[in-house]
Amino acid sequence: MTKMPVTPEYEKWIDKYGLADLVAVPPMLFRYKRGEYLCMEGDALHYMLYVVEGKIKVSTTSKNGKTLLVCFYQAEGIIGSIEVLTDYPATATAQAATDVVCMAVAISPNRKLLQNSLPFLRYLNTVLSMMFARSSKNAALNLLYPLKTRVCSYIALAQIDGVFRENLTETSELLGASYRHLVRVLENLCAKGILEKEGRRCYRIADPSKLKAMAEDYYRMSAMDY
Protein backbone atom coordinates (compact mmCIF):
# COMPACT_ATOMS: atom_id res chain seq x y z
CA MET A 1 0.00 0.00 0.00
CA THR A 2 1.23 3.47 -0.90
CA LYS A 3 0.28 6.61 1.02
CA MET A 4 0.43 10.02 -0.61
CA PRO A 5 -1.07 13.52 -0.35
CA VAL A 6 -4.26 14.19 -2.27
CA THR A 7 -3.35 15.18 -5.82
CA PRO A 8 -5.38 17.77 -7.81
CA GLU A 9 -7.20 15.12 -9.82
CA TYR A 10 -8.73 13.71 -6.62
CA GLU A 11 -9.52 16.97 -4.84
CA LYS A 12 -13.09 16.79 -6.13
CA TRP A 13 -13.70 13.91 -3.74
CA ILE A 14 -12.82 16.11 -0.78
CA ASP A 15 -15.51 18.55 -1.93
CA LYS A 16 -17.96 15.76 -2.73
CA TYR A 17 -17.86 14.38 0.80
CA GLY A 18 -17.37 17.75 2.49
CA LEU A 19 -14.18 16.52 4.12
CA ALA A 20 -12.46 19.90 4.09
CA ASP A 21 -14.93 21.18 6.69
CA LEU A 22 -15.31 17.92 8.62
CA VAL A 23 -11.83 16.88 9.64
CA ALA A 24 -8.92 18.39 11.54
CA VAL A 25 -6.35 16.09 9.95
CA PRO A 26 -6.50 16.30 6.14
CA PRO A 27 -7.36 13.13 4.18
CA MET A 28 -4.73 11.24 2.20
CA LEU A 29 -4.74 8.96 -0.81
CA PHE A 30 -4.09 5.27 -0.22
CA ARG A 31 -3.24 3.12 -3.25
CA TYR A 32 -3.53 -0.66 -3.03
CA LYS A 33 -2.36 -3.26 -5.51
CA ARG A 34 -4.64 -6.14 -6.45
CA GLY A 35 -4.54 -8.74 -3.70
CA GLU A 36 -3.48 -6.36 -0.92
CA TYR A 37 -5.60 -6.18 2.23
CA LEU A 38 -7.20 -2.91 3.29
CA CYS A 39 -8.18 -4.32 6.67
CA MET A 40 -8.45 -7.64 8.47
CA GLU A 41 -11.45 -8.72 10.50
CA GLY A 42 -10.84 -8.17 14.21
CA ASP A 43 -7.97 -5.71 13.74
CA ALA A 44 -8.10 -2.08 14.82
CA LEU A 45 -9.14 0.18 11.95
CA HIS A 46 -7.24 3.46 11.90
CA TYR A 47 -8.73 5.02 8.75
CA MET A 48 -12.16 5.40 7.23
CA LEU A 49 -11.75 4.69 3.53
CA TYR A 50 -13.83 6.16 0.71
CA VAL A 51 -13.38 3.98 -2.38
CA VAL A 52 -12.50 6.28 -5.27
CA GLU A 53 -11.35 3.75 -7.88
CA GLY A 54 -11.35 -0.02 -8.16
CA LYS A 55 -13.19 -2.92 -6.55
CA ILE A 56 -12.83 -4.38 -3.05
CA LYS A 57 -13.81 -7.88 -1.97
CA VAL A 58 -15.32 -8.02 1.51
CA SER A 59 -15.51 -11.30 3.43
CA THR A 60 -16.15 -12.56 6.94
CA THR A 61 -15.01 -15.61 8.86
CA SER A 62 -17.59 -17.84 10.54
CA LYS A 63 -17.10 -19.57 13.90
CA ASN A 64 -16.12 -22.79 12.13
CA GLY A 65 -13.24 -20.98 10.42
CA LYS A 66 -14.78 -20.76 6.94
CA THR A 67 -14.46 -17.55 4.97
CA LEU A 68 -17.63 -16.34 3.26
CA LEU A 69 -18.09 -13.56 0.71
CA VAL A 70 -20.15 -10.60 1.91
CA CYS A 71 -20.05 -8.26 -1.08
CA PHE A 72 -17.92 -6.18 -3.42
CA TYR A 73 -17.43 -2.49 -2.77
CA GLN A 74 -16.97 -0.28 -5.80
CA ALA A 75 -16.44 3.43 -6.34
CA GLU A 76 -18.10 5.51 -3.61
CA GLY A 77 -18.35 2.63 -1.17
CA ILE A 78 -17.14 3.28 2.39
CA ILE A 79 -15.06 1.10 4.68
CA GLY A 80 -15.04 2.03 8.36
CA SER A 81 -18.46 3.67 8.62
CA ILE A 82 -19.37 1.55 11.65
CA GLU A 83 -15.95 1.76 13.24
CA VAL A 84 -15.83 5.57 13.11
CA LEU A 85 -18.96 5.67 15.29
CA THR A 86 -18.24 2.82 17.68
CA ASP A 87 -14.47 2.33 17.96
CA TYR A 88 -15.08 -1.36 17.26
CA PRO A 89 -12.38 -3.37 15.45
CA ALA A 90 -12.90 -4.12 11.76
CA THR A 91 -16.07 -6.19 11.33
CA ALA A 92 -14.91 -7.83 8.09
CA THR A 93 -11.86 -8.40 5.90
CA ALA A 94 -11.44 -6.18 2.83
CA GLN A 95 -9.10 -7.14 -0.01
CA ALA A 96 -8.38 -5.26 -3.24
CA ALA A 97 -9.91 -7.21 -6.13
CA THR A 98 -8.30 -4.75 -8.57
CA ASP A 99 -5.89 -1.89 -8.09
CA VAL A 100 -7.68 0.45 -5.70
CA VAL A 101 -7.50 4.13 -4.77
CA CYS A 102 -9.10 5.31 -1.52
CA MET A 103 -9.55 8.66 0.17
CA ALA A 104 -8.37 7.91 3.73
CA VAL A 105 -9.58 9.83 6.77
CA ALA A 106 -7.75 9.17 10.05
CA ILE A 107 -10.36 8.01 12.57
CA SER A 108 -8.83 8.76 15.97
CA PRO A 109 -8.01 12.48 15.57
CA ASN A 110 -11.21 13.15 13.62
CA ARG A 111 -13.74 10.97 15.44
CA LYS A 112 -15.32 13.65 17.64
CA LEU A 113 -15.64 16.11 14.76
CA LEU A 114 -17.28 13.47 12.57
CA GLN A 115 -19.59 12.26 15.33
CA ASN A 116 -20.76 15.83 15.98
CA SER A 117 -21.33 16.72 12.33
CA LEU A 118 -25.03 16.53 11.53
CA PRO A 119 -24.51 16.45 7.71
CA PHE A 120 -22.00 13.61 8.08
CA LEU A 121 -24.30 11.65 10.42
CA ARG A 122 -27.23 12.08 8.04
CA TYR A 123 -25.10 10.84 5.16
CA LEU A 124 -23.82 7.92 7.25
CA ASN A 125 -27.35 7.05 8.34
CA THR A 126 -28.37 6.67 4.70
CA VAL A 127 -25.27 4.64 3.87
CA LEU A 128 -25.67 2.26 6.83
CA SER A 129 -29.40 1.80 6.21
CA MET A 130 -28.84 0.87 2.60
CA MET A 131 -25.87 -1.36 3.50
CA PHE A 132 -28.05 -3.25 5.96
CA ALA A 133 -30.85 -3.64 3.44
CA ARG A 134 -28.45 -4.83 0.74
CA SER A 135 -26.66 -7.24 3.11
CA SER A 136 -29.98 -8.74 4.19
CA LYS A 137 -30.96 -9.21 0.56
CA ASN A 138 -27.62 -10.83 -0.25
CA ALA A 139 -27.95 -13.22 2.68
CA ALA A 140 -31.41 -14.30 1.50
CA LEU A 141 -30.23 -14.73 -2.09
CA ASN A 142 -27.33 -16.89 -0.90
CA LEU A 143 -29.93 -19.33 0.39
CA LEU A 144 -32.45 -19.02 -2.44
CA TYR A 145 -30.34 -18.74 -5.58
CA PRO A 146 -28.41 -21.62 -7.17
CA LEU A 147 -24.62 -21.66 -7.17
CA LYS A 148 -24.60 -20.88 -10.91
CA THR A 149 -26.15 -17.45 -10.28
CA ARG A 150 -23.73 -16.66 -7.46
CA VAL A 151 -20.75 -17.79 -9.55
CA CYS A 152 -21.81 -15.55 -12.44
CA SER A 153 -22.21 -12.59 -10.09
CA TYR A 154 -18.81 -13.25 -8.54
CA ILE A 155 -17.12 -13.56 -11.95
CA ALA A 156 -18.77 -10.36 -13.20
CA LEU A 157 -17.33 -8.44 -10.26
CA ALA A 158 -13.96 -10.17 -9.88
CA GLN A 159 -12.99 -10.15 -13.56
CA ILE A 160 -10.32 -7.81 -14.85
CA ASP A 161 -10.46 -6.78 -18.50
CA GLY A 162 -12.90 -9.57 -19.22
CA VAL A 163 -10.75 -12.31 -17.66
CA PHE A 164 -11.47 -14.24 -14.46
CA ARG A 165 -8.32 -15.63 -12.83
CA GLU A 166 -9.18 -16.00 -9.16
CA ASN A 167 -7.94 -18.96 -7.11
CA LEU A 168 -10.72 -21.54 -7.46
CA THR A 169 -10.14 -23.13 -4.06
CA GLU A 170 -10.55 -19.76 -2.37
CA THR A 171 -13.51 -18.91 -4.61
CA SER A 172 -15.36 -22.09 -3.70
CA GLU A 173 -14.93 -21.33 0.01
CA LEU A 174 -16.07 -17.74 -0.40
CA LEU A 175 -19.21 -18.92 -2.18
CA GLY A 176 -19.90 -21.70 0.32
CA ALA A 177 -19.54 -24.49 -2.25
CA SER A 178 -17.29 -27.46 -2.86
CA TYR A 179 -14.40 -27.14 -5.28
CA ARG A 180 -15.87 -29.87 -7.51
CA HIS A 181 -19.26 -28.17 -7.63
CA LEU A 182 -17.63 -24.89 -8.64
CA VAL A 183 -15.64 -26.56 -11.42
CA ARG A 184 -18.79 -28.21 -12.75
CA VAL A 185 -20.54 -24.84 -12.89
CA LEU A 186 -17.60 -23.29 -14.74
CA GLU A 187 -17.52 -26.17 -17.21
CA ASN A 188 -21.24 -25.71 -17.80
CA LEU A 189 -20.78 -21.99 -18.46
CA CYS A 190 -18.03 -22.86 -20.96
CA ALA A 191 -20.30 -25.38 -22.66
CA LYS A 192 -22.94 -22.68 -23.06
CA GLY A 193 -20.43 -20.29 -24.63
CA ILE A 194 -20.58 -17.82 -21.76
CA LEU A 195 -16.98 -18.47 -20.71
CA GLU A 196 -13.89 -19.68 -22.54
CA LYS A 197 -11.18 -21.49 -20.62
CA GLU A 198 -7.69 -20.09 -21.09
CA GLY A 199 -4.92 -22.12 -19.51
CA ARG A 200 -5.46 -24.22 -16.42
CA ARG A 201 -7.49 -21.90 -14.19
CA CYS A 202 -8.20 -18.81 -16.24
CA TYR A 203 -11.51 -18.00 -17.91
CA ARG A 204 -12.35 -15.31 -20.45
CA ILE A 205 -15.88 -13.93 -20.57
CA ALA A 206 -17.06 -14.84 -24.07
CA ASP A 207 -20.61 -13.50 -23.73
CA PRO A 208 -20.78 -10.59 -21.24
CA SER A 209 -24.49 -9.96 -21.80
CA LYS A 210 -25.49 -13.53 -20.91
CA LEU A 211 -23.20 -13.52 -17.89
CA LYS A 212 -24.73 -10.27 -16.65
CA ALA A 213 -28.24 -11.61 -17.20
CA MET A 214 -27.47 -14.63 -15.04
CA ALA A 215 -25.51 -12.73 -12.40
CA GLU A 216 -28.37 -10.79 -10.74
CA ASP A 217 -25.64 -8.37 -9.58
CA TYR A 218 -26.32 -8.96 -5.90
CA TYR A 219 -22.75 -9.08 -4.56
CA ARG A 220 -22.21 -5.46 -5.61
CA MET A 221 -22.46 -2.82 -2.93
CA SER A 222 -21.74 0.82 -3.69
CA ALA A 223 -22.99 4.16 -2.54
CA MET A 224 -24.26 4.51 -6.09
CA ASP A 225 -26.98 2.01 -5.09
CA TYR A 226 -28.24 4.45 -2.51
Tab-separated table of N, CA and C in Angstrom, residues 24-87:
chain	number	residue	atom	x	y	z
A	24	ALA	N	-10.040	17.566	11.100
A	24	ALA	CA	-8.919	18.386	11.536
A	24	ALA	C	-7.627	17.950	10.867
A	25	VAL	N	-7.517	16.641	10.634
A	25	VAL	CA	-6.353	16.085	9.953
A	25	VAL	C	-6.740	15.808	8.509
A	26	PRO	N	-6.108	16.438	7.536
A	26	PRO	CA	-6.499	16.304	6.136
A	26	PRO	C	-6.471	14.848	5.656
A	27	PRO	N	-7.374	14.480	4.744
A	27	PRO	CA	-7.360	13.128	4.179
A	27	PRO	C	-6.136	12.906	3.301
A	28	MET	N	-5.836	11.634	3.073
A	28	MET	CA	-4.732	11.241	2.204
A	28	MET	C	-5.241	10.261	1.170
A	29	LEU	N	-4.430	9.997	0.163
A	29	LEU	CA	-4.744	8.959	-0.813
A	29	LEU	C	-3.992	7.689	-0.449
A	30	PHE	N	-4.702	6.575	-0.405
A	30	PHE	CA	-4.088	5.265	-0.219
A	30	PHE	C	-4.281	4.480	-1.513
A	31	ARG	N	-3.187	3.946	-2.043
A	31	ARG	CA	-3.242	3.124	-3.252
A	31	ARG	C	-2.885	1.681	-2.898
A	32	TYR	N	-3.746	0.760	-3.303
A	32	TYR	CA	-3.531	-0.657	-3.030
A	32	TYR	C	-3.397	-1.429	-4.339
A	33	LYS	N	-2.482	-2.364	-4.380
A	33	LYS	CA	-2.363	-3.260	-5.510
A	33	LYS	C	-3.359	-4.410	-5.359
A	34	ARG	N	-3.744	-4.987	-6.474
A	34	ARG	CA	-4.645	-6.135	-6.450
A	34	ARG	C	-4.092	-7.224	-5.523
A	35	GLY	N	-4.943	-7.703	-4.633
A	35	GLY	CA	-4.543	-8.743	-3.696
A	35	GLY	C	-4.146	-8.222	-2.329
A	36	GLU	N	-3.844	-6.928	-2.217
A	36	GLU	CA	-3.480	-6.363	-0.919
A	36	GLU	C	-4.724	-6.218	-0.035
A	37	TYR	N	-4.501	-6.298	1.273
A	37	TYR	CA	-5.602	-6.176	2.226
A	37	TYR	C	-5.714	-4.745	2.726
A	38	LEU	N	-6.939	-4.233	2.747
A	38	LEU	CA	-7.197	-2.908	3.285
A	38	LEU	C	-7.402	-2.984	4.790
A	39	CYS	N	-8.009	-4.077	5.249
A	39	CYS	CA	-8.180	-4.316	6.670
A	39	CYS	C	-8.473	-5.792	6.884
A	40	MET	N	-8.205	-6.245	8.109
A	40	MET	CA	-8.452	-7.639	8.475
A	40	MET	C	-9.477	-7.667	9.597
A	41	GLU	N	-10.411	-8.582	9.492
A	41	GLU	CA	-11.453	-8.720	10.501
A	41	GLU	C	-10.836	-8.876	11.898
A	42	GLY	N	-11.320	-8.085	12.838
A	42	GLY	CA	-10.839	-8.169	14.207
A	42	GLY	C	-9.703	-7.224	14.530
A	43	ASP	N	-9.065	-6.645	13.506
A	43	ASP	CA	-7.966	-5.708	13.744
A	43	ASP	C	-8.499	-4.291	13.948
A	44	ALA	N	-7.726	-3.483	14.646
A	44	ALA	CA	-8.101	-2.077	14.815
A	44	ALA	C	-8.069	-1.375	13.462
A	45	LEU	N	-9.061	-0.553	13.211
A	45	LEU	CA	-9.137	0.181	11.949
A	45	LEU	C	-8.789	1.633	12.225
A	46	HIS	N	-7.732	2.118	11.604
A	46	HIS	CA	-7.242	3.458	11.899
A	46	HIS	C	-7.731	4.519	10.910
A	47	TYR	N	-8.276	4.077	9.770
A	47	TYR	CA	-8.734	5.019	8.746
A	47	TYR	C	-10.116	4.621	8.238
A	48	MET	N	-10.930	5.609	7.977
A	48	MET	CA	-12.161	5.403	7.230
A	48	MET	C	-11.809	5.616	5.764
A	49	LEU	N	-12.185	4.680	4.917
A	49	LEU	CA	-11.751	4.692	3.526
A	49	LEU	C	-12.930	4.899	2.585
A	50	TYR	N	-12.868	5.940	1.786
A	50	TYR	CA	-13.832	6.159	0.705
A	50	TYR	C	-13.220	5.557	-0.569
A	51	VAL	N	-13.902	4.622	-1.171
A	51	VAL	CA	-13.378	3.981	-2.382
A	51	VAL	C	-13.574	4.927	-3.559
A	52	VAL	N	-12.464	5.348	-4.149
A	52	VAL	CA	-12.503	6.284	-5.274
A	52	VAL	C	-12.397	5.540	-6.604
A	53	GLU	N	-11.519	4.549	-6.655
A	53	GLU	CA	-11.350	3.752	-7.880
A	53	GLU	C	-11.120	2.296	-7.494
A	54	GLY	N	-11.622	1.390	-8.354
A	54	GLY	CA	-11.349	-0.020	-8.165
A	54	GLY	C	-12.465	-0.771	-7.458
A	55	LYS	N	-12.212	-2.048	-7.193
A	55	LYS	CA	-13.186	-2.924	-6.546
A	55	LYS	C	-12.536	-3.619	-5.352
A	56	ILE	N	-13.318	-3.778	-4.285
A	56	ILE	CA	-12.829	-4.376	-3.053
A	56	ILE	C	-13.720	-5.552	-2.674
A	57	LYS	N	-13.101	-6.667	-2.370
A	57	LYS	CA	-13.813	-7.881	-1.973
A	57	LYS	C	-13.890	-7.936	-0.455
A	58	VAL	N	-15.107	-8.009	0.072
A	58	VAL	CA	-15.321	-8.016	1.513
A	58	VAL	C	-15.802	-9.395	1.944
A	59	SER	N	-15.150	-9.960	2.952
A	59	SER	CA	-15.510	-11.298	3.428
A	59	SER	C	-15.505	-11.338	4.943
A	60	THR	N	-16.117	-12.374	5.495
A	60	THR	CA	-16.153	-12.557	6.935
A	60	THR	C	-15.868	-14.014	7.258
A	61	THR	N	-15.353	-14.254	8.435
A	61	THR	CA	-15.011	-15.614	8.858
A	61	THR	C	-16.030	-16.102	9.881
A	62	SER	N	-16.602	-17.276	9.629
A	62	SER	CA	-17.588	-17.837	10.545
A	62	SER	C	-16.894	-18.521	11.722
A	63	LYS	N	-17.663	-18.947	12.705
A	63	LYS	CA	-17.105	-19.570	13.903
A	63	LYS	C	-16.389	-20.881	13.594
A	64	ASN	N	-16.789	-21.529	12.495
A	64	ASN	CA	-16.118	-22.788	12.135
A	64	ASN	C	-14.869	-22.569	11.284
A	65	GLY	N	-14.485	-21.296	11.125
A	65	GLY	CA	-13.242	-20.981	10.417
A	65	GLY	C	-13.379	-20.802	8.925
A	66	LYS	N	-14.584	-20.924	8.381
A	66	LYS	CA	-14.781	-20.762	6.944
A	66	LYS	C	-14.948	-19.290	6.585
A	67	THR	N	-14.369	-18.925	5.452
A	67	THR	CA	-14.458	-17.552	4.973
A	67	THR	C	-15.579	-17.451	3.944
A	68	LEU	N	-16.484	-16.499	4.145
A	68	LEU	CA	-17.631	-16.337	3.256
A	68	LEU	C	-17.648	-14.933	2.672
A	69	LEU	N	-18.012	-14.846	1.396
A	69	LEU	CA	-18.095	-13.562	0.714
A	69	LEU	C	-19.295	-12.769	1.210
A	70	VAL	N	-19.066	-11.495	1.509
A	70	VAL	CA	-20.154	-10.603	1.908
A	70	VAL	C	-20.624	-9.785	0.711
A	71	CYS	N	-19.695	-9.114	0.039
A	71	CYS	CA	-20.050	-8.261	-1.080
A	71	CYS	C	-18.786	-7.728	-1.735
A	72	PHE	N	-18.985	-6.960	-2.795
A	72	PHE	CA	-17.920	-6.183	-3.425
A	72	PHE	C	-18.246	-4.700	-3.251
A	73	TYR	N	-17.292	-3.936	-2.779
A	73	TYR	CA	-17.427	-2.490	-2.769
A	73	TYR	C	-16.825	-1.950	-4.054
A	74	GLN	N	-17.486	-0.967	-4.633
A	74	GLN	CA	-16.966	-0.282	-5.803
A	74	GLN	C	-16.895	1.211	-5.515
A	75	ALA	N	-16.613	1.991	-6.532
A	75	ALA	CA	-16.439	3.431	-6.341
A	75	ALA	C	-17.589	4.026	-5.529
A	76	GLU	N	-17.222	4.808	-4.531
A	76	GLU	CA	-18.105	5.506	-3.612
A	76	GLU	C	-18.596	4.636	-2.463
A	77	GLY	N	-18.093	3.419	-2.354
A	77	GLY	CA	-18.353	2.625	-1.169
A	77	GLY	C	-17.490	3.132	-0.019
A	78	ILE	N	-17.860	2.806	1.209
A	78	ILE	CA	-17.136	3.277	2.386
A	78	ILE	C	-16.757	2.098	3.279
A	79	ILE	N	-15.523	2.083	3.713
A	79	ILE	CA	-15.056	1.104	4.680
A	79	ILE	C	-14.719	1.846	5.964
A	80	GLY	N	-15.303	1.388	7.081
A	80	GLY	CA	-15.042	2.030	8.360
A	80	GLY	C	-16.174	2.892	8.859
A	81	SER	N	-17.332	2.829	8.209
A	81	SER	CA	-18.455	3.670	8.622
A	81	SER	C	-18.975	3.278	10.002
A	82	ILE	N	-18.938	1.988	10.328
A	82	ILE	CA	-19.366	1.545	11.653
A	82	ILE	C	-18.296	1.856	12.690
A	83	GLU	N	-17.055	1.596	12.301
A	83	GLU	CA	-15.947	1.760	13.236
A	83	GLU	C	-15.737	3.211	13.659
A	84	VAL	N	-16.031	4.158	12.767
A	84	VAL	CA	-15.828	5.567	13.115
A	84	VAL	C	-16.823	6.015	14.180
A	85	LEU	N	-17.957	5.322	14.283
A	85	LEU	CA	-18.960	5.669	15.290
A	85	LEU	C	-18.769	4.924	16.596
A	86	THR	N	-18.241	3.701	16.507
A	86	THR	CA	-18.245	2.822	17.676
A	86	THR	C	-16.886	2.510	18.276
A	87	ASP	N	-15.812	2.714	17.525
A	87	ASP	CA	-14.468	2.327	17.957
A	87	ASP	C	-14.321	0.813	18.024
